[in-house]
Structures are given as C-alpha cells and as structure tokens.
Amino acid sequence: MTGAHWRKSTRSSSNGGNCVEVADNLPGVVAVRDSKDRAGGTLQFDRHTWRGFVDMVKTAVL
C-alpha cells in the first residue's frame, strides 16, 4: 500500500506478540495487516465500518 503510515496499538507489547498494524492516513480507507507478516496482504475497511468496529471493541466485556 503505497503511502500507508503503519502503526501498532499503544497497548501492543514490544515482545513480538500477536499484533495488527493499522494505516488510517489513506483517503477513504483504513488498512489492517499482521505485524508478523507485513507482506502477507491487508484487509481494507471504509472509515465508517472501522470506527464501528473500534467502538464495539472498546465497549466489549471480556
């Protein structure tokens, strides 16, 4: 993804755990990839769908 600025969650550990990276600087799309397999492809979501997912995760009771 040309121009994507990837970042990990601030809650992600630095020991190489199971993480995803997010690029939310692209026009109209949020891209997500596996931090352990950066060349393995991405998932892409429109901003509204991504925001709904993030909001749902924040309110989930685990």
Tab-separated table of C-alpha atoms in Angstrom:
chain	number	residue	atom	x	y	z
A	1	MET	CA	0.000	0.000	0.000
A	2	THR	CA	1.849	2.999	-1.275
A	3	GLY	CA	1.857	5.902	1.141
A	4	ALA	CA	0.481	3.962	4.100
A	5	HIS	CA	1.816	5.001	7.514
A	6	TRP	CA	1.554	1.859	9.643
A	7	ARG	CA	1.258	1.912	13.435
A	8	LYS	CA	0.667	-0.615	16.209
A	9	SER	CA	-1.658	-0.148	19.127
A	10	THR	CA	-0.171	1.591	22.136
A	11	ARG	CA	-1.371	-1.475	24.094
A	12	SER	CA	0.741	-3.758	21.934
A	13	SER	CA	3.670	-5.378	23.697
A	14	SER	CA	7.195	-4.990	22.377
A	15	ASN	CA	7.999	-8.702	22.634
A	16	GLY	CA	6.750	-9.633	19.155
A	17	GLY	CA	3.316	-10.785	20.266
A	18	ASN	CA	0.167	-11.144	18.191
A	19	CYS	CA	-0.433	-7.672	16.831
A	20	VAL	CA	-2.007	-5.906	13.940
A	21	GLU	CA	-0.878	-2.675	12.365
A	22	VAL	CA	-3.272	-0.029	11.114
A	23	ALA	CA	-2.841	2.622	8.429
A	24	ASP	CA	-5.522	5.273	8.751
A	25	ASN	CA	-3.884	8.010	6.691
A	26	LEU	CA	-5.203	6.786	3.331
A	27	PRO	CA	-8.118	8.561	1.648
A	28	GLY	CA	-11.426	6.818	2.360
A	29	VAL	CA	-9.970	3.564	3.664
A	30	VAL	CA	-8.394	2.064	6.790
A	31	ALA	CA	-5.948	-0.767	6.127
A	32	VAL	CA	-5.024	-3.507	8.611
A	33	ARG	CA	-2.202	-6.066	8.413
A	34	ASP	CA	-0.499	-8.700	10.555
A	35	SER	CA	2.635	-7.244	12.130
A	36	LYS	CA	4.412	-10.605	11.845
A	37	ASP	CA	3.664	-10.977	8.109
A	38	ARG	CA	3.758	-7.490	6.664
A	39	ALA	CA	3.993	-8.765	3.088
A	40	GLY	CA	1.069	-11.155	3.592
A	41	GLY	CA	-1.617	-8.726	2.452
A	42	THR	CA	-4.029	-6.302	4.041
A	43	LEU	CA	-7.664	-6.004	4.954
A	44	GLN	CA	-9.333	-2.753	3.966
A	45	PHE	CA	-12.362	-1.130	5.547
A	46	ASP	CA	-14.237	2.069	4.879
A	47	ARG	CA	-13.846	4.569	7.732
A	48	HIS	CA	-17.411	4.174	8.987
A	49	THR	CA	-17.093	0.380	9.292
A	50	TRP	CA	-13.692	0.647	11.002
A	51	ARG	CA	-15.000	3.217	13.507
A	52	GLY	CA	-17.944	0.933	14.320
A	53	PHE	CA	-15.575	-1.984	14.931
A	54	VAL	CA	-13.284	0.063	17.194
A	55	ASP	CA	-16.231	1.422	19.174
A	56	MET	CA	-17.641	-2.089	19.624
A	57	VAL	CA	-14.291	-3.444	20.844
A	58	LYS	CA	-13.932	-0.588	23.330
A	59	THR	CA	-17.281	-1.419	24.916
A	60	ALA	CA	-16.914	-5.224	24.849
A	61	VAL	CA	-16.819	-7.036	28.156
A	62	LEU	CA	-14.218	-9.763	28.128
